[in-house]
JSON list of C-alpha atoms in Angstrom, two decimals:
[
{"chain": "A", "resi": 1, "resn": "MET", "atom": "CA", "xyz": [104.75, -22.34, 88.45]},
{"chain": "A", "resi": 2, "resn": "PRO", "atom": "CA", "xyz": [106.73, -21.93, 85.24]},
{"chain": "A", "resi": 3, "resn": "GLN", "atom": "CA", "xyz": [104.73, -21.11, 82.14]},
{"chain": "A", "resi": 4, "resn": "TRP", "atom": "CA", "xyz": [105.68, -24.39, 80.43]},
{"chain": "A", "resi": 5, "resn": "TYR", "atom": "CA", "xyz": [104.53, -26.52, 83.40]},
{"chain": "A", "resi": 6, "resn": "SER", "atom": "CA", "xyz": [101.38, -28.42, 82.45]},
{"chain": "A", "resi": 7, "resn": "GLY", "atom": "CA", "xyz": [100.69, -30.07, 85.79]},
{"chain": "A", "resi": 8, "resn": "LYS", "atom": "CA", "xyz": [101.83, -33.54, 84.79]},
{"chain": "A", "resi": 9, "resn": "ASN", "atom": "CA", "xyz": [105.09, -35.15, 85.80]},
{"chain": "A", "resi": 10, "resn": "THR", "atom": "CA", "xyz": [107.82, -34.78, 83.21]},
{"chain": "A", "resi": 11, "resn": "SER", "atom": "CA", "xyz": [109.51, -38.04, 82.48]},
{"chain": "A", "resi": 12, "resn": "LEU", "atom": "CA", "xyz": [113.21, -38.55, 83.05]},
{"chain": "A", "resi": 13, "resn": "LEU", "atom": "CA", "xyz": [113.66, -39.11, 79.31]},
{"chain": "A", "resi": 14, "resn": "GLU", "atom": "CA", "xyz": [112.10, -35.72, 78.50]},
{"chain": "A", "resi": 15, "resn": "LEU", "atom": "CA", "xyz": [114.36, -34.02, 81.04]},
{"chain": "A", "resi": 16, "resn": "ASN", "atom": "CA", "xyz": [117.43, -35.69, 79.55]},
{"chain": "A", "resi": 17, "resn": "GLU", "atom": "CA", "xyz": [116.37, -34.60, 76.06]},
{"chain": "A", "resi": 18, "resn": "MET", "atom": "CA", "xyz": [116.00, -30.99, 77.25]},
{"chain": "A", "resi": 19, "resn": "LYS", "atom": "CA", "xyz": [119.46, -31.14, 78.86]},
{"chain": "A", "resi": 20, "resn": "LEU", "atom": "CA", "xyz": [120.95, -32.56, 75.66]},
{"chain": "A", "resi": 21, "resn": "ILE", "atom": "CA", "xyz": [119.40, -29.81, 73.55]},
{"chain": "A", "resi": 22, "resn": "THR", "atom": "CA", "xyz": [120.68, -27.17, 75.97]},
{"chain": "A", "resi": 23, "resn": "ALA", "atom": "CA", "xyz": [124.16, -28.69, 75.94]},
{"chain": "A", "resi": 24, "resn": "LYS", "atom": "CA", "xyz": [124.21, -28.78, 72.12]},
{"chain": "A", "resi": 25, "resn": "PHE", "atom": "CA", "xyz": [123.11, -25.16, 71.94]},
{"chain": "A", "resi": 26, "resn": "ALA", "atom": "CA", "xyz": [125.78, -24.10, 74.43]},
{"chain": "A", "resi": 27, "resn": "PHE", "atom": "CA", "xyz": [128.43, -25.97, 72.43]},
{"chain": "A", "resi": 28, "resn": "VAL", "atom": "CA", "xyz": [127.39, -24.25, 69.19]},
{"chain": "A", "resi": 29, "resn": "VAL", "atom": "CA", "xyz": [127.48, -20.81, 70.82]},
{"chain": "A", "resi": 30, "resn": "ILE", "atom": "CA", "xyz": [130.90, -21.41, 72.38]},
{"chain": "A", "resi": 31, "resn": "ALA", "atom": "CA", "xyz": [132.31, -22.88, 69.15]},
{"chain": "A", "resi": 32, "resn": "ALA", "atom": "CA", "xyz": [131.03, -19.94, 67.08]},
{"chain": "A", "resi": 33, "resn": "ALA", "atom": "CA", "xyz": [132.48, -17.41, 69.52]},
{"chain": "A", "resi": 34, "resn": "SER", "atom": "CA", "xyz": [135.83, -19.24, 69.55]},
{"chain": "A", "resi": 35, "resn": "ILE", "atom": "CA", "xyz": [136.04, -19.35, 65.77]},
{"chain": "A", "resi": 36, "resn": "LEU", "atom": "CA", "xyz": [135.10, -15.71, 65.32]},
{"chain": "A", "resi": 37, "resn": "THR", "atom": "CA", "xyz": [137.47, -14.41, 67.97]},
{"chain": "A", "resi": 38, "resn": "GLY", "atom": "CA", "xyz": [140.30, -16.51, 66.56]},
{"chain": "A", "resi": 39, "resn": "CYS", "atom": "CA", "xyz": [139.89, -15.09, 63.07]},
{"chain": "A", "resi": 40, "resn": "THR", "atom": "CA", "xyz": [140.48, -11.43, 63.76]},
{"chain": "A", "resi": 41, "resn": "GLY", "atom": "CA", "xyz": [143.41, -9.21, 62.94]},
{"chain": "A", "resi": 42, "resn": "THR", "atom": "CA", "xyz": [144.67, -5.72, 62.40]},
{"chain": "A", "resi": 43, "resn": "SER", "atom": "CA", "xyz": [145.95, -4.00, 59.27]},
{"chain": "A", "resi": 44, "resn": "PHE", "atom": "CA", "xyz": [148.44, -1.14, 59.61]},
{"chain": "A", "resi": 45, "resn": "ASN", "atom": "CA", "xyz": [149.45, 1.36, 56.97]},
{"chain": "A", "resi": 46, "resn": "LYS", "atom": "CA", "xyz": [153.13, 1.53, 55.96]},
{"chain": "A", "resi": 47, "resn": "ASP", "atom": "CA", "xyz": [154.23, 4.12, 58.50]},
{"chain": "A", "resi": 48, "resn": "LYS", "atom": "CA", "xyz": [152.10, 2.54, 61.28]},
{"chain": "A", "resi": 49, "resn": "SER", "atom": "CA", "xyz": [150.20, 5.77, 61.87]},
{"chain": "A", "resi": 50, "resn": "CYS", "atom": "CA", "xyz": [146.79, 4.16, 61.35]},
{"chain": "A", "resi": 51, "resn": "SER", "atom": "CA", "xyz": [145.27, 0.71, 61.85]},
{"chain": "A", "resi": 52, "resn": "THR", "atom": "CA", "xyz": [142.00, -1.06, 61.10]},
{"chain": "A", "resi": 53, "resn": "ASP", "atom": "CA", "xyz": [140.63, -4.19, 62.74]},
{"chain": "A", "resi": 54, "resn": "TYR", "atom": "CA", "xyz": [138.95, -6.92, 60.72]},
{"chain": "A", "resi": 55, "resn": "LEU", "atom": "CA", "xyz": [137.03, -10.13, 61.19]},
{"chain": "A", "resi": 56, "resn": "LEU", "atom": "CA", "xyz": [137.97, -13.18, 59.06]},
{"chain": "A", "resi": 57, "resn": "VAL", "atom": "CA", "xyz": [139.63, -11.28, 56.16]},
{"chain": "A", "resi": 58, "resn": "PRO", "atom": "CA", "xyz": [140.77, -7.66, 55.72]},
{"chain": "A", "resi": 59, "resn": "ALA", "atom": "CA", "xyz": [138.45, -7.23, 52.74]},
{"chain": "A", "resi": 60, "resn": "ILE", "atom": "CA", "xyz": [135.38, -7.18, 55.00]},
{"chain": "A", "resi": 61, "resn": "SER", "atom": "CA", "xyz": [136.71, -4.63, 57.47]},
{"chain": "A", "resi": 62, "resn": "VAL", "atom": "CA", "xyz": [134.06, -2.00, 58.15]},
{"chain": "A", "resi": 63, "resn": "SER", "atom": "CA", "xyz": [136.56, 0.72, 58.98]},
{"chain": "A", "resi": 64, "resn": "ALA", "atom": "CA", "xyz": [138.59, -0.03, 55.84]},
{"chain": "A", "resi": 65, "resn": "ALA", "atom": "CA", "xyz": [135.41, 0.10, 53.75]},
{"chain": "A", "resi": 66, "resn": "LEU", "atom": "CA", "xyz": [134.72, 3.54, 55.20]},
{"chain": "A", "resi": 67, "resn": "GLY", "atom": "CA", "xyz": [138.24, 4.64, 54.27]},
{"chain": "A", "resi": 68, "resn": "ALA", "atom": "CA", "xyz": [139.68, 4.98, 57.77]},
{"chain": "A", "resi": 69, "resn": "CYS", "atom": "CA", "xyz": [143.25, 4.30, 56.56]},
{"chain": "A", "resi": 70, "resn": "ASP", "atom": "CA", "xyz": [145.11, 4.14, 53.29]},
{"chain": "A", "resi": 71, "resn": "THR", "atom": "CA", "xyz": [144.36, 0.50, 52.35]},
{"chain": "A", "resi": 72, "resn": "GLN", "atom": "CA", "xyz": [146.72, 0.47, 49.35]},
{"chain": "A", "resi": 73, "resn": "ASN", "atom": "CA", "xyz": [149.75, 0.57, 51.63]},
{"chain": "A", "resi": 74, "resn": "ALA", "atom": "CA", "xyz": [148.35, -1.67, 54.37]},
{"chain": "A", "resi": 75, "resn": "THR", "atom": "CA", "xyz": [150.29, -4.66, 55.70]},
{"chain": "A", "resi": 76, "resn": "ASN", "atom": "CA", "xyz": [148.67, -7.47, 57.65]},
{"chain": "A", "resi": 77, "resn": "LYS", "atom": "CA", "xyz": [149.78, -8.15, 61.21]},
{"chain": "A", "resi": 78, "resn": "HIS", "atom": "CA", "xyz": [148.12, -10.96, 63.16]}
]
C-alpha cells in the first residue's frame, strides 16, 4: 500500500482535486522551462573568435562575468 493510503476510500472530489493540483504544477514547470529556454542568447566578440552564452540578458552571463571573452567589443546575436 502507498504510504499516504489511510485505509478509507478517497472520494472522487479529493481525487479530482489532486489531479487539478498536479496539472497546475505541470503547467507551471512547463511554462517556466519555455520562458527560460526562449530567453537565451549568445554574445560574440568583434572578430567572432570567442562567444559567451547568457540567460535573459548578457549582463548576467556567468562566463562573461568570469572574463571568458572581451565583453567591451561583444555584439549580441540571438
